[in-house]
PDB file of C-alpha atoms in Angstrom:
ATOM      1  CA  MET A 273     207.943 213.222 112.394  1.00 52.00           C
ATOM      2  CA  LYS A 274     206.006 216.522 112.038  1.00 51.00           C
ATOM      3  CA  THR A 275     206.989 217.306 108.214  1.00 53.00           C
ATOM      4  CA  GLN A 276     205.978 213.589 107.484  1.00 53.00           C
ATOM      5  CA  LEU A 277     202.749 214.034 108.961  1.00 40.00           C
ATOM      6  CA  LEU A 278     202.635 217.451 106.985  1.00 43.00           C
ATOM      7  CA  THR A 279     203.251 216.114 103.747  1.00 45.00           C
ATOM      8  CA  ILE A 280     200.884 212.956 104.332  1.00 44.00           C
ATOM      9  CA  PHE A 281     198.030 215.658 105.257  1.00 41.00           C
ATOM     10  CA  SER A 282     198.658 217.517 102.214  1.00 43.00           C
ATOM     11  CA  ILE A 283     198.807 214.705  99.927  1.00 42.00           C
ATOM     12  CA  LEU A 284     195.357 213.531 101.517  1.00 38.00           C
ATOM     13  CA  LEU A 285     193.903 217.209 101.115  1.00 36.00           C
ATOM     14  CA  PHE A 286     195.178 217.371  97.783  1.00 40.00           C
ATOM     15  CA  SER A 287     193.805 213.977  96.689  1.00 37.00           C
ATOM     16  CA  SER A 288     190.425 214.658  98.328  1.00 33.00           C
ATOM     17  CA  PHE A 289     190.301 218.054  96.299  1.00 33.00           C
ATOM     18  CA  ALA A 290     191.236 216.409  92.930  1.00 34.00           C
ATOM     19  CA  VAL A 291     188.411 213.384  93.483  1.00 33.00           C
ATOM     20  CA  ALA A 292     185.587 216.031  94.623  1.00 34.00           C
ATOM     21  CA  GLN A 293     186.482 218.223  91.750  1.00 37.00           C
ATOM     22  CA  GLU A 294     186.367 215.338  89.392  1.00 40.00           C
ATOM     23  CA  ALA A 295     182.948 214.580  90.888  1.00 44.00           C
ATOM     24  CA  GLU A 296     181.664 218.198  90.154  1.00 47.00           C
ATOM     25  CA  GLU A 297     182.829 218.336  86.963  1.00 53.00           C
ATOM     26  CA  ASN A 298     181.522 214.724  86.014  1.00 73.00           C
ATOM     27  CA  LYS A 299     177.762 215.696  87.250  1.00 87.00           C
ATOM     28  CA  TYR A 300     177.651 217.683  84.107  1.00 95.00           C
ATOM     29  CA  LEU A 301     177.972 214.565  81.777  1.00 97.00           C
ATOM     30  CA  ASN A 302     175.200 212.832  80.323  1.00 97.00           C
ATOM     31  CA  VAL A 303     176.264 209.139  81.149  1.00 97.00           C
ATOM     32  CA  GLY A 304     175.071 206.354  83.301  1.00 93.00           C
ATOM     33  CA  ASP A 305     176.941 204.817  86.278  1.00 94.00           C
ATOM     34  CA  ASP A 306     179.074 203.000  84.163  1.00 96.00           C
ATOM     35  CA  ARG A 307     180.229 206.480  82.574  1.00 97.00           C
ATOM     36  CA  ILE A 308     179.465 205.501  78.799  1.00 98.00           C
ATOM     37  CA  ALA A 309     179.198 207.765  76.245  1.00 98.00           C
ATOM     38  CA  ILE A 310     176.573 208.747  73.721  1.00 98.00           C
ATOM     39  CA  LYS A 311     174.893 205.029  74.662  1.00 98.00           C
ATOM     40  CA  GLY A 312     178.081 203.458  73.315  1.00 98.00           C
ATOM     41  CA  TYR A 313     178.038 205.132  69.984  1.00 98.00           C
ATOM     42  CA  ASP A 314     181.382 205.915  67.955  1.00 98.00           C
ATOM     43  CA  PRO A 315     181.991 209.724  68.545  1.00 98.00           C
ATOM     44  CA  VAL A 316     184.076 209.610  65.381  1.00 98.00           C
ATOM     45  CA  SER A 317     181.589 207.930  63.099  1.00 98.00           C
ATOM     46  CA  TYR A 318     179.439 210.912  63.478  1.00 98.00           C
ATOM     47  CA  PHE A 319     182.062 212.875  61.581  1.00 98.00           C
ATOM     48  CA  THR A 320     183.151 210.140  59.041  1.00 98.00           C
ATOM     49  CA  SER A 321     180.171 207.879  58.088  1.00 96.00           C
ATOM     50  CA  ASP A 322     176.167 208.519  57.212  1.00 94.00           C
ATOM     51  CA  GLU A 323     174.979 207.523  60.110  1.00 96.00           C
ATOM     52  CA  PRO A 324     176.308 206.887  63.670  1.00 98.00           C
ATOM     53  CA  LYS A 325     177.740 203.460  64.512  1.00 98.00           C
ATOM     54  CA  GLU A 326     177.687 201.396  67.816  1.00 98.00           C
ATOM     55  CA  GLY A 327     180.989 201.211  69.700  1.00 98.00           C
ATOM     56  CA  ASN A 328     182.607 198.146  70.483  1.00 98.00           C
ATOM     57  CA  GLU A 329     183.274 197.682  74.392  1.00 97.00           C
ATOM     58  CA  ASN A 330     186.614 196.137  73.358  1.00 98.00           C
ATOM     59  CA  LEU A 331     187.806 199.198  71.519  1.00 98.00           C
ATOM     60  CA  SER A 332     187.182 202.455  74.305  1.00 98.00           C
ATOM     61  CA  HIS A 333     189.074 205.040  75.568  1.00 98.00           C
ATOM     62  CA  ALA A 334     188.321 207.282  78.982  1.00 98.00           C
ATOM     63  CA  TYR A 335     188.320 210.746  78.376  1.00 97.00           C
ATOM     64  CA  ASN A 336     187.357 213.740  80.586  1.00 95.00           C
ATOM     65  CA  GLY A 337     185.267 211.415  83.138  1.00 96.00           C
ATOM     66  CA  ALA A 338     183.471 209.388  80.203  1.00 98.00           C
ATOM     67  CA  ILE A 339     184.342 206.272  78.258  1.00 98.00           C
ATOM     68  CA  TYR A 340     183.982 206.477  74.495  1.00 98.00           C
ATOM     69  CA  TYR A 341     183.358 203.054  72.792  1.00 98.00           C
ATOM     70  CA  PHE A 342     184.520 202.989  68.898  1.00 98.00           C
ATOM     71  CA  SER A 343     183.570 200.693  66.061  1.00 98.00           C
ATOM     72  CA  SER A 344     187.210 200.680  64.625  1.00 98.00           C
ATOM     73  CA  GLN A 345     190.763 201.076  65.904  1.00 98.00           C
ATOM     74  CA  GLU A 346     191.340 203.582  63.249  1.00 98.00           C
ATOM     75  CA  ASN A 347     188.280 205.995  65.159  1.00 98.00           C
ATOM     76  CA  LEU A 348     189.924 204.760  68.505  1.00 98.00           C
ATOM     77  CA  ASP A 349     193.212 206.203  67.308  1.00 98.00           C
ATOM     78  CA  THR A 350     191.633 209.475  65.342  1.00 98.00           C
ATOM     79  CA  PHE A 351     189.568 210.001  68.737  1.00 98.00           C
ATOM     80  CA  LYS A 352     192.919 209.916  70.831  1.00 98.00           C
ATOM     81  CA  ALA A 353     194.637 212.485  68.747  1.00 98.00           C
ATOM     82  CA  ASP A 354     192.009 215.145  69.057  1.00 98.00           C
ATOM     83  CA  PRO A 355     189.431 214.185  71.604  1.00 98.00           C
ATOM     84  CA  ALA A 356     187.800 217.341  71.974  1.00 97.00           C
ATOM     85  CA  LYS A 357     187.049 217.490  68.484  1.00 98.00           C
ATOM     86  CA  TYR A 358     184.836 214.306  68.863  1.00 98.00           C
ATOM     87  CA  GLU A 359     183.124 214.422  71.801  1.00 98.00           C
ATOM     88  CA  PRO A 360     179.868 215.859  72.064  1.00 98.00           C
ATOM     89  CA  ALA A 361     178.857 218.989  72.975  1.00 98.00           C
ATOM     90  CA  TYR A 362     177.180 220.401  76.027  1.00 98.00           C
ATOM     91  CA  GLY A 363     178.200 216.915  78.047  1.00 98.00           C
ATOM     92  CA  GLY A 364     175.998 214.563  75.444  1.00 98.00           C
ATOM     93  CA  TRP A 365     172.965 216.389  76.852  1.00 98.00           C
ATOM     94  CA  CYS A 366     169.903 217.374  73.937  1.00 98.00           C
ATOM     95  CA  ALA A 367     171.464 220.603  72.671  1.00 98.00           C
ATOM     96  CA  TYR A 368     167.739 221.945  72.438  1.00 98.00           C
ATOM     97  CA  ALA A 369     167.080 221.868  76.153  1.00 98.00           C
ATOM     98  CA  MET A 370     170.443 223.344  76.866  1.00 98.00           C
ATOM     99  CA  GLY A 371     169.818 226.211  74.656  1.00 98.00           C
ATOM    100  CA  LYS A 372     166.464 226.504  77.000  1.00 98.00           C
ATOM    101  CA  GLY A 373     168.354 226.371  80.123  1.00 97.00           C
ATOM    102  CA  TYR A 374     167.803 222.830  81.039  1.00 97.00           C
ATOM    103  CA  THR A 375     169.021 219.125  80.503  1.00 97.00           C
ATOM    104  CA  ALA A 376     167.273 216.160  78.496  1.00 97.00           C
ATOM    105  CA  ASP A 377     168.551 212.894  77.741  1.00 97.00           C
ATOM    106  CA  ALA A 378     169.942 212.575  74.030  1.00 98.00           C
ATOM    107  CA  ASN A 379     168.929 210.102  71.392  1.00 98.00           C
ATOM    108  CA  PRO A 380     172.448 209.193  69.556  1.00 98.00           C
ATOM    109  CA  LYS A 381     170.551 208.834  66.667  1.00 98.00           C
ATOM    110  CA  THR A 382     169.213 212.129  66.305  1.00 98.00           C
ATOM    111  CA  TYR A 383     172.003 214.257  66.176  1.00 98.00           C
ATOM    112  CA  LYS A 384     173.573 217.462  64.077  1.00 98.00           C
ATOM    113  CA  ILE A 385     177.185 218.496  63.040  1.00 98.00           C
ATOM    114  CA  LEU A 386     177.124 222.535  64.005  1.00 98.00           C
ATOM    115  CA  ASP A 387     180.648 224.295  63.373  1.00 98.00           C
ATOM    116  CA  GLY A 388     182.526 221.258  64.123  1.00 98.00           C
ATOM    117  CA  LYS A 389     180.727 220.116  67.349  1.00 98.00           C
ATOM    118  CA  LEU A 390     178.417 217.030  67.642  1.00 98.00           C
ATOM    119  CA  LEU A 391     175.118 218.185  68.769  1.00 98.00           C
ATOM    120  CA  LEU A 392     172.588 215.424  70.080  1.00 98.00           C
ATOM    121  CA  PHE A 393     168.833 215.944  70.467  1.00 98.00           C
ATOM    122  CA  TYR A 394     166.008 214.130  72.552  1.00 98.00           C
ATOM    123  CA  ASN A 395     163.714 211.982  70.571  1.00 98.00           C
ATOM    124  CA  LYS A 396     161.562 209.628  72.478  1.00 96.00           C
ATOM    125  CA  LEU A 397     157.614 209.601  72.671  1.00 92.00           C
ATOM    126  CA  LEU A 398     156.574 211.545  69.956  1.00 95.00           C
ATOM    127  CA  VAL A 399     158.907 214.285  70.491  1.00 97.00           C
ATOM    128  CA  ASN A 400     161.941 214.924  68.419  1.00 98.00           C
ATOM    129  CA  THR A 401     163.875 218.219  69.048  1.00 98.00           C
ATOM    130  CA  LEU A 402     165.627 218.493  66.401  1.00 98.00           C
ATOM    131  CA  PRO A 403     162.969 220.119  64.378  1.00 98.00           C
ATOM    132  CA  ARG A 404     162.606 222.707  66.925  1.00 98.00           C
ATOM    133  CA  TRP A 405     166.229 223.576  67.149  1.00 98.00           C
ATOM    134  CA  ASN A 406     166.393 224.125  63.527  1.00 98.00           C
ATOM    135  CA  LYS A 407     163.442 226.377  63.558  1.00 98.00           C
ATOM    136  CA  ASP A 408     165.094 228.619  66.275  1.00 98.00           C
ATOM    137  CA  GLU A 409     168.945 227.973  65.639  1.00 98.00           C
ATOM    138  CA  ALA A 410     169.810 231.716  65.662  1.00 98.00           C
ATOM    139  CA  THR A 411     168.758 231.936  69.141  1.00 98.00           C
ATOM    140  CA  LEU A 412     169.279 228.573  70.756  1.00 98.00           C
ATOM    141  CA  TYR A 413     172.522 227.942  69.624  1.00 98.00           C
ATOM    142  CA  PRO A 414     174.156 230.909  71.559  1.00 98.00           C
ATOM    143  CA  SER A 415     171.844 230.563  74.305  1.00 98.00           C
ATOM    144  CA  ALA A 416     173.160 226.915  74.710  1.00 98.00           C
ATOM    145  CA  GLU A 417     176.611 227.430  74.405  1.00 98.00           C
ATOM    146  CA  LYS A 418     176.603 230.293  76.985  1.00 98.00           C
ATOM    147  CA  ASN A 419     174.571 227.964  79.341  1.00 97.00           C
ATOM    148  CA  TRP A 420     177.333 225.163  78.988  1.00 98.00           C
ATOM    149  CA  GLU A 421     180.195 227.298  79.529  1.00 97.00           C
ATOM    150  CA  GLU A 422     178.639 229.189  82.733  1.00 96.00           C
ATOM    151  CA  LYS A 423     176.913 225.606  83.810  1.00 94.00           C
ATOM    152  CA  SER A 424     173.958 228.123  84.073  1.00 88.00           C
ATOM    153  CA  PHE A 425     171.132 225.166  83.541  1.00 89.00           C
ATOM    154  CA  LYS A 426     168.895 222.699  85.571  1.00 85.00           C
ATOM    155  CA  LEU A 427     170.553 219.392  85.691  1.00 83.00           C
TER     156      LEU A 427
END
Protein backbone atom coordinates (compact mmCIF):
# COMPACT_ATOMS: atom_id res chain seq x y z
CA MET A 1 0.00 0.00 0.00
CA LYS A 2 2.81 2.36 0.92
CA THR A 3 4.56 1.62 -2.39
CA GLN A 4 1.35 2.28 -4.34
CA LEU A 5 0.82 5.61 -2.58
CA LEU A 6 4.41 6.59 -3.27
CA THR A 7 4.02 5.66 -6.94
CA ILE A 8 0.78 7.66 -7.25
CA PHE A 9 2.35 10.62 -5.48
CA SER A 10 5.38 10.48 -7.79
CA ILE A 11 3.18 10.38 -10.90
CA LEU A 12 1.10 13.33 -9.69
CA LEU A 13 4.20 15.31 -8.76
CA PHE A 14 5.84 14.63 -12.14
CA SER A 15 2.64 15.49 -14.00
CA SER A 16 2.28 18.75 -12.10
CA PHE A 17 5.90 19.62 -12.81
CA ALA A 18 5.49 18.84 -16.53
CA VAL A 19 2.34 20.99 -16.78
CA ALA A 20 4.02 23.86 -14.93
CA GLN A 21 7.12 23.61 -17.11
CA GLU A 22 5.01 23.62 -20.31
CA ALA A 23 3.06 26.66 -19.08
CA GLU A 24 6.34 28.45 -18.31
CA GLU A 25 7.73 27.72 -21.79
CA ASN A 26 4.45 28.62 -23.53
CA LYS A 27 4.31 32.06 -21.94
CA TYR A 28 7.10 33.08 -24.30
CA LEU A 29 5.05 32.36 -27.43
CA ASN A 30 3.16 35.04 -29.32
CA VAL A 31 -0.10 33.11 -29.48
CA GLY A 32 -3.58 33.76 -28.15
CA ASP A 33 -5.63 31.53 -25.90
CA ASP A 34 -6.33 29.38 -28.95
CA ARG A 35 -2.53 28.71 -29.27
CA ILE A 36 -2.63 29.58 -33.02
CA ALA A 37 0.81 30.71 -34.25
CA ILE A 38 1.49 33.45 -36.81
CA LYS A 39 -2.20 34.42 -36.73
CA GLY A 40 -2.97 31.33 -38.81
CA TYR A 41 -0.43 31.89 -41.58
CA ASP A 42 1.41 28.91 -43.05
CA PRO A 43 5.04 29.00 -41.77
CA VAL A 44 6.38 26.97 -44.71
CA SER A 45 4.86 29.39 -47.23
CA TYR A 46 7.29 32.11 -46.11
CA PHE A 47 10.12 29.98 -47.46
CA THR A 48 8.44 28.64 -50.59
CA SER A 49 6.23 31.46 -51.93
CA ASP A 50 6.63 35.09 -52.89
CA GLU A 51 4.36 36.02 -50.00
CA PRO A 52 2.99 34.21 -46.97
CA LYS A 53 -0.26 32.30 -47.33
CA GLU A 54 -3.04 31.91 -44.83
CA GLY A 55 -3.34 28.41 -43.49
CA ASN A 56 -6.35 26.17 -43.15
CA GLU A 57 -7.49 25.00 -39.73
CA ASN A 58 -8.17 21.56 -41.25
CA LEU A 59 -4.44 21.30 -42.01
CA SER A 60 -2.90 21.94 -38.62
CA HIS A 61 -0.09 20.64 -36.47
CA ALA A 62 0.86 21.31 -32.85
CA TYR A 63 4.54 21.95 -32.13
CA ASN A 64 6.32 23.43 -29.10
CA GLY A 65 3.10 24.64 -27.51
CA ALA A 66 1.71 26.33 -30.62
CA ILE A 67 -0.69 25.25 -33.34
CA TYR A 68 0.32 25.94 -36.93
CA TYR A 69 -2.01 26.08 -39.91
CA PHE A 70 -0.95 25.14 -43.44
CA SER A 71 -2.16 26.05 -46.91
CA SER A 72 -1.47 22.59 -48.33
CA GLN A 73 -0.83 19.02 -47.26
CA GLU A 74 2.62 19.31 -48.82
CA ASN A 75 3.50 22.24 -46.56
CA LEU A 76 2.18 20.40 -43.52
CA ASP A 77 4.33 17.39 -44.37
CA THR A 78 7.35 19.63 -44.96
CA PHE A 79 6.87 21.24 -41.56
CA LYS A 80 6.49 17.91 -39.79
CA ALA A 81 9.78 16.73 -41.30
CA ASP A 82 11.72 19.67 -39.78
CA PRO A 83 9.53 21.97 -37.66
CA ALA A 84 12.40 23.89 -36.07
CA LYS A 85 13.42 25.09 -39.53
CA TYR A 86 10.05 26.73 -40.16
CA GLU A 87 8.78 27.98 -36.82
CA PRO A 88 9.15 31.74 -36.41
CA ALA A 89 12.13 33.06 -34.48
CA TYR A 90 11.63 34.54 -31.02
CA GLY A 91 8.35 32.75 -30.42
CA GLY A 92 6.70 34.78 -33.18
CA TRP A 93 7.31 38.13 -31.47
CA CYS A 94 8.61 41.15 -33.35
CA ALA A 95 12.34 40.70 -34.03
CA TYR A 96 13.03 44.42 -33.66
CA ALA A 97 11.41 44.52 -30.22
CA MET A 98 13.32 41.38 -29.19
CA GLY A 99 16.55 43.10 -30.21
CA LYS A 100 15.60 45.99 -27.94
CA GLY A 101 14.75 43.67 -25.02
CA TYR A 102 10.96 43.59 -25.04
CA THR A 103 8.12 41.92 -26.92
CA ALA A 104 5.67 43.37 -29.40
CA ASP A 105 3.05 41.73 -31.54
CA ALA A 106 4.05 40.92 -35.10
CA ASN A 107 2.27 41.37 -38.38
CA PRO A 108 2.47 38.08 -40.33
CA LYS A 109 2.79 40.01 -43.59
CA THR A 110 5.87 41.92 -42.44
CA TYR A 111 8.78 39.52 -42.33
CA LYS A 112 12.30 38.69 -43.35
CA ILE A 113 14.23 35.44 -43.72
CA LEU A 114 17.67 35.81 -42.16
CA ASP A 115 20.16 32.98 -41.69
CA GLY A 116 17.36 30.55 -42.52
CA LYS A 117 15.12 31.95 -39.76
CA LEU A 118 11.69 33.50 -40.15
CA LEU A 119 11.70 36.91 -38.48
CA LEU A 120 8.42 38.74 -38.00
CA PHE A 121 7.96 42.47 -37.38
CA TYR A 122 5.44 44.86 -35.88
CA ASN A 123 3.60 46.83 -38.56
CA LYS A 124 0.52 48.64 -37.34
CA LEU A 125 -0.71 52.17 -36.70
CA LEU A 126 1.83 53.75 -39.07
CA VAL A 127 4.76 52.03 -37.33
CA ASN A 128 6.71 49.44 -39.30
CA THR A 129 9.76 48.09 -37.45
CA LEU A 130 11.26 46.23 -40.43
CA PRO A 131 12.97 49.35 -41.89
CA ARG A 132 14.31 50.18 -38.42
CA TRP A 133 15.64 46.62 -38.14
CA ASN A 134 17.29 46.85 -41.54
CA LYS A 135 19.10 50.07 -40.57
CA ASP A 136 20.62 48.49 -37.45
CA GLU A 137 20.51 44.75 -38.16
CA ALA A 138 24.19 44.27 -37.26
CA THR A 139 23.41 45.32 -33.68
CA LEU A 140 19.81 44.19 -33.30
CA TYR A 141 20.21 40.63 -34.61
CA PRO A 142 22.85 39.47 -32.09
CA SER A 143 20.96 41.27 -29.34
CA ALA A 144 17.68 39.56 -30.29
CA GLU A 145 19.40 36.17 -30.40
CA LYS A 146 20.91 36.71 -26.94
CA ASN A 147 17.71 38.09 -25.43
CA TRP A 148 15.70 35.14 -26.74
CA GLU A 149 18.23 32.52 -25.68
CA GLU A 150 18.56 33.95 -22.17
CA LYS A 151 14.85 34.91 -21.94
CA SER A 152 16.06 38.35 -20.89
CA PHE A 153 13.25 40.50 -22.23
CA LYS A 154 10.08 42.10 -20.92
CA LEU A 155 6.87 40.27 -21.80
